[in-house]
Short mmCIF file of C-alpha atoms (C1' of nucleotides) in Angstrom, two decimals:
data_model
loop_
_atom_site.label_atom_id
_atom_site.label_comp_id
_atom_site.label_asym_id
_atom_site.label_seq_id
_atom_site.Cartn_x
_atom_site.Cartn_y
_atom_site.Cartn_z
CA MET A 1 144.94 108.18 103.17
CA ILE A 2 146.46 111.65 103.27
CA ILE A 3 143.81 114.32 102.69
CA PRO A 4 145.16 117.43 100.96
CA LYS A 5 143.74 120.09 103.25
CA PRO A 6 144.71 123.73 102.84
CA GLY A 7 147.10 124.64 105.62
CA LEU A 8 148.54 121.16 106.09
CA PRO A 9 151.53 119.74 104.21
CA VAL A 10 150.60 118.30 100.82
CA ARG A 11 152.43 116.87 97.84
CA GLY A 12 154.39 119.83 96.58
CA SER A 13 153.99 122.32 99.41
CA LYS A 14 154.99 121.92 103.02
CA THR A 15 152.93 124.89 104.07
CA GLY A 16 149.79 123.60 102.34
CA GLN A 17 149.03 126.57 100.12
CA PRO A 18 145.35 126.15 99.17
CA ILE A 19 146.18 126.11 95.47
CA MET A 20 148.73 123.33 96.03
CA ALA A 21 146.31 121.30 98.10
CA LEU A 22 143.83 121.64 95.25
CA LEU A 23 146.34 120.58 92.61
CA ASP A 24 147.38 117.64 94.77
CA LEU A 25 143.78 116.51 95.16
CA LEU A 26 142.82 116.92 91.51
CA GLY A 27 146.11 115.56 90.19
CA ARG A 28 145.52 112.15 91.74
CA SER A 29 144.38 109.34 89.51
CA TRP A 30 140.86 109.69 88.22
CA ALA A 31 139.92 112.59 90.50
CA MET A 32 139.14 114.86 87.56
CA GLY A 33 137.39 112.05 85.75
CA ILE A 34 135.12 111.53 88.72
CA VAL A 35 134.31 115.23 89.05
CA TRP A 36 133.75 115.46 85.31
CA HIS A 37 131.38 112.50 85.27
CA LEU A 38 129.46 113.62 88.35
CA TYR A 39 128.93 117.08 86.88
CA LYS A 40 126.41 115.44 84.57
CA GLY A 41 124.47 114.04 87.52
CA PRO A 42 124.59 111.52 90.38
CA SER A 43 126.25 108.13 89.91
CA THR A 44 126.60 104.88 91.82
CA PHE A 45 129.88 103.23 92.79
CA ARG A 46 129.44 100.68 90.05
CA GLU A 47 128.67 103.27 87.39
CA LEU A 48 131.77 105.23 88.26
CA GLN A 49 133.81 102.03 88.16
CA ASP A 50 132.56 101.32 84.65
CA TYR A 51 133.17 104.91 83.55
CA CYS A 52 136.78 104.84 84.83
CA GLU A 53 137.53 101.64 82.99
CA SER A 54 140.76 100.54 84.64
CA ILE A 55 140.29 101.93 88.15
CA SER A 56 140.59 99.50 91.05
CA PRO A 57 137.85 99.52 93.70
CA THR A 58 140.48 100.42 96.27
CA THR A 59 141.50 103.53 94.42
CA LEU A 60 137.97 104.57 93.51
CA ASN A 61 136.90 104.30 97.11
CA THR A 62 139.95 106.20 98.34
CA ARG A 63 139.36 108.93 95.79
CA LEU A 64 135.68 109.27 96.67
CA GLY A 65 136.62 109.50 100.33
CA GLU A 66 139.14 112.26 99.64
CA LEU A 67 136.75 114.25 97.46
CA ASN A 68 134.11 113.86 100.14
CA LYS A 69 136.34 115.04 102.97
CA CYS A 70 137.33 117.99 100.81
CA HIS A 71 133.66 118.93 100.40
CA LEU A 72 133.52 118.42 96.64
CA VAL A 73 131.44 115.24 96.57
CA GLU A 74 128.71 113.95 98.86
CA ARG A 75 126.55 110.86 99.20
CA CYS A 76 122.97 110.79 98.05
CA LEU A 77 120.21 108.26 97.43
CA GLU A 78 121.47 107.66 93.91
CA GLY A 79 125.08 107.17 95.09
CA TYR A 80 127.43 110.13 94.79
CA VAL A 81 126.89 113.70 93.63
CA LEU A 82 128.86 116.95 93.37
CA THR A 83 128.42 119.49 96.16
CA GLU A 84 127.98 123.21 95.59
CA TYR A 85 131.76 123.57 95.98
CA GLY A 86 132.30 120.76 93.51
CA ARG A 87 130.19 122.47 90.88
CA GLU A 88 131.93 125.79 91.40
CA LEU A 89 135.30 124.15 91.01
CA PHE A 90 134.30 122.33 87.84
CA GLU A 91 133.30 125.62 86.30
CA LEU A 92 136.65 127.18 87.21
CA LEU A 93 138.42 124.19 85.71
CA GLU A 94 136.80 124.52 82.31
CA PRO A 95 138.85 127.53 81.10
CA MET A 96 142.03 125.72 82.12
CA GLY A 97 140.95 122.58 80.32
CA SER A 98 140.15 124.61 77.27
CA TRP A 99 143.54 126.35 77.33
CA ALA A 100 145.29 123.01 77.84
CA ARG A 101 143.54 121.49 74.85
CA HIS A 102 143.59 124.38 72.43
CA ARG A 103 146.74 126.31 73.28
CA TRP A 104 149.09 124.16 75.32
CA ALA A 105 148.62 120.87 73.48
CA LYS A 106 149.33 122.72 70.22
CA SER A 107 152.75 123.78 71.52
CA PHE A 108 153.77 120.13 71.54
CA GLU A 109 152.57 119.57 68.01
CA GLU A 110 154.65 122.53 66.82
CA ASN A 111 157.63 121.09 68.61
CA ASP A 112 157.10 117.71 66.97
CA ARG A 113 156.95 119.26 63.52
CA LYS A 114 160.30 120.97 63.99
CA LYS A 115 162.02 117.68 64.79
CA MET B 1 162.02 111.77 84.39
CA ILE B 2 158.49 111.31 83.06
CA ILE B 3 157.28 114.41 81.23
CA PRO B 4 153.50 114.90 81.45
CA LYS B 5 152.74 115.52 77.78
CA PRO B 6 149.15 115.77 76.56
CA GLY B 7 148.29 112.58 74.71
CA LEU B 8 150.66 110.34 76.63
CA PRO B 9 149.83 108.49 79.86
CA VAL B 10 150.29 110.66 82.96
CA ARG B 11 149.59 110.35 86.66
CA GLY B 12 145.83 110.07 86.79
CA SER B 13 144.96 109.54 83.16
CA LYS B 14 146.08 106.75 80.89
CA THR B 15 144.92 108.63 77.81
CA GLY B 16 146.81 111.78 78.78
CA GLN B 17 143.95 114.27 78.72
CA PRO B 18 145.62 117.68 78.42
CA ILE B 19 144.00 118.90 81.64
CA MET B 20 145.34 115.85 83.49
CA ALA B 21 148.83 116.33 82.10
CA LEU B 22 148.66 119.90 83.32
CA LEU B 23 147.50 118.92 86.78
CA ASP B 24 150.21 116.27 86.94
CA LEU B 25 152.89 118.77 86.02
CA LEU B 26 151.72 121.54 88.34
CA GLY B 27 150.90 119.18 91.19
CA ARG B 28 154.51 118.07 91.52
CA SER B 29 156.58 119.48 94.32
CA TRP B 30 157.41 123.15 93.99
CA ALA B 31 156.23 123.44 90.37
CA MET B 32 153.68 126.11 91.24
CA GLY B 33 156.15 127.83 93.53
CA ILE B 34 158.64 128.08 90.68
CA VAL B 35 156.06 129.43 88.24
CA TRP B 36 154.80 131.85 90.87
CA HIS B 37 158.28 133.14 91.64
CA LEU B 38 159.30 133.43 88.00
CA TYR B 39 156.17 135.42 87.18
CA LYS B 40 157.84 138.31 88.99
CA GLY B 41 160.89 138.08 86.75
CA PRO B 42 163.93 135.93 85.84
CA SER B 43 165.79 134.02 88.54
CA THR B 44 168.98 132.00 88.84
CA PHE B 45 169.21 128.42 90.07
CA ARG B 46 170.52 129.61 93.40
CA GLU B 47 167.81 132.20 93.87
CA LEU B 48 165.13 129.62 93.20
CA GLN B 49 166.82 127.25 95.62
CA ASP B 50 166.72 129.90 98.34
CA TYR B 51 163.11 130.77 97.53
CA CYS B 52 162.01 127.12 97.77
CA GLU B 53 163.69 126.70 101.15
CA SER B 54 163.78 122.95 101.51
CA ILE B 55 164.06 121.84 97.89
CA SER B 56 166.95 119.56 96.96
CA PRO B 57 169.09 120.47 93.92
CA THR B 58 168.06 117.20 92.32
CA THR B 59 164.39 118.02 92.54
CA LEU B 60 164.78 121.64 91.51
CA ASN B 61 166.72 120.63 88.45
CA THR B 62 164.23 117.92 87.55
CA ARG B 63 161.34 120.34 87.95
CA LEU B 64 163.00 123.02 85.82
CA GLY B 65 163.69 120.43 83.14
CA GLU B 66 160.05 119.35 83.11
CA LEU B 67 158.70 122.89 82.97
CA ASN B 68 161.14 123.62 80.17
CA LYS B 69 160.16 120.60 78.11
CA CYS B 70 156.53 121.57 78.61
CA HIS B 71 157.26 125.04 77.20
CA LEU B 72 156.43 126.96 80.36
CA VAL B 73 159.96 127.96 81.36
CA GLU B 74 163.04 128.76 79.33
CA ARG B 75 166.68 129.67 79.94
CA CYS B 76 167.93 133.21 79.65
CA LEU B 77 171.01 135.22 80.52
CA GLU B 78 169.71 135.86 84.02
CA GLY B 79 168.93 132.14 84.57
CA TYR B 80 165.33 131.03 84.06
CA VAL B 81 162.22 132.89 82.94
CA LEU B 82 158.58 132.15 82.11
CA THR B 83 157.67 131.68 78.47
CA GLU B 84 154.62 133.20 76.82
CA TYR B 85 152.77 129.95 77.62
CA GLY B 86 153.98 130.13 81.20
CA ARG B 87 152.59 133.62 81.67
CA GLU B 88 149.25 132.67 80.11
CA LEU B 89 148.96 129.71 82.42
CA PHE B 90 149.81 131.73 85.51
CA GLU B 91 147.01 134.12 84.69
CA LEU B 92 144.56 131.25 84.31
CA LEU B 93 145.69 129.86 87.62
CA GLU B 94 144.98 133.01 89.59
CA PRO B 95 141.16 132.65 89.68
CA MET B 96 141.60 129.09 90.90
CA GLY B 97 144.07 130.17 93.55
CA SER B 98 141.69 132.86 94.64
CA TRP B 99 138.76 130.46 94.86
CA ALA B 100 140.91 127.97 96.78
CA ARG B 101 141.93 130.59 99.31
CA HIS B 102 138.69 132.48 99.75
CA ARG B 103 135.96 129.90 99.17
CA TRP B 104 137.39 126.41 99.48
CA ALA B 105 139.69 126.98 102.46
CA LYS B 106 136.72 128.50 104.32
CA SER B 107 134.77 125.28 103.93
CA PHE B 108 137.32 123.55 106.14
CA GLU B 109 137.11 126.23 108.80
CA GLU B 110 133.33 125.80 108.93
CA ASN B 111 133.84 122.08 109.27
CA ASP B 112 136.27 122.57 112.12
CA ARG B 113 133.86 124.81 114.00
CA LYS B 114 131.13 122.20 113.86
CA LYS B 115 133.33 119.54 115.48
"C1'" DC C 1 177.70 128.78 91.14
"C1'" DT C 2 175.18 125.04 88.53
"C1'" DG C 3 174.12 121.25 88.31
"C1'" DT C 4 174.73 115.50 88.21
"C1'" DA C 5 175.04 110.75 90.29
"C1'" DT C 6 173.66 107.52 93.97
"C1'" DC C 7 171.13 105.76 97.43
"C1'" DC C 8 167.15 105.46 100.42
"C1'" DA C 9 162.38 105.93 102.30
"C1'" DC C 10 157.79 106.36 101.52
"C1'" DA C 11 153.39 107.13 99.32
"C1'" DA C 12 150.36 105.91 95.36
"C1'" DC C 13 148.16 102.56 92.73
"C1'" DG C 14 146.74 98.08 90.61
"C1'" DA C 15 145.52 93.25 91.34
"C1'" DT C 16 143.13 90.19 93.86
"C1'" DA C 17 140.39 88.02 97.20
"C1'" DC C 18 137.08 88.54 100.49
"C1'" DT C 19 133.16 90.60 103.67
"C1'" DG C 20 128.60 93.14 104.81
"C1'" DC D 1 126.05 95.89 94.77
"C1'" DA D 2 129.40 98.31 97.71
"C1'" DG D 3 133.07 98.34 99.52
"C1'" DT D 4 137.59 96.50 102.68
"C1'" DA D 5 142.11 94.03 103.46
"C1'" DT D 6 146.66 92.62 101.67
"C1'" DC D 7 150.42 92.57 98.90
"C1'" DG D 8 153.75 93.90 95.37
"C1'" DT D 9 155.46 97.28 92.05
"C1'" DT D 10 156.78 101.75 90.91
"C1'" DG D 11 157.43 106.70 90.94
"C1'" DT D 12 158.67 110.66 93.70
"C1'" DG D 13 161.58 113.30 96.26
"C1'" DG D 14 165.12 114.20 100.10
"C1'" DA D 15 170.07 113.69 101.44
"C1'" DT D 16 174.53 113.66 100.20
"C1'" DA D 17 178.66 113.71 97.71
"C1'" DC D 18 180.79 115.02 93.70
"C1'" DA D 19 181.78 117.14 88.88
"C1'" DG D 20 181.85 121.08 85.27
#
DNA sequence: CTGTATCCACAACGATACTG
DNA sequence: CAGTATCGTTGTGGATACAG
């Protein structure tokens, strides 16, 4: 398991620019889904598995380990929960998600209409 | 070449959530570097190749094609340039980059000190 | 200069079975 | 319930040589 730490080589940046490490981490399968779901409150392994319908236990466990080592998720009595960093990040992600949905996605619809 | 379009399956999301498509696109090698460099102004293929020191022509061309089909980059007389969408996205990315550098990266330094 | 065509190596992920 | 161990498939990207 390669942890995308700022300063070390990551997918897309040999010098490990923090922003690239972040994009690497969050771009992996289900990472965003996990953060999104945990923002609502703590969840167990099984609950997350049900939420991410087609995720394999291998991948879910790997992802949780990565998010944990990157200080975004931590263990708790109820299973897993977002850290302070995790919550901050989620809130930064919202404007991007909003832009992606409302502006960017529209650009593809326009393109489709022209064809 | 698999283009990460919102609505179609992408790395990390089978339903192609727009935010996941975006993270997929930007998480690929050198994508951010290209956007970052082009934010300063138009560039030729060769200039981008020099800027992204170790990138192969194959990858650079693939990446430019993806960014173009996703409406973030377009061709111009001077080579390549950011579109209106591209500039909007860059500006949304800055707060995240800032957080990654100043808050998130610090969390790893703290961790290192403890060990 | 600007790409394109091949080939190769490796990391990511799902499927599955199994252990604590 | 909560993971871990293996295996096979596939995408990603570098290297290189070559074409427009």
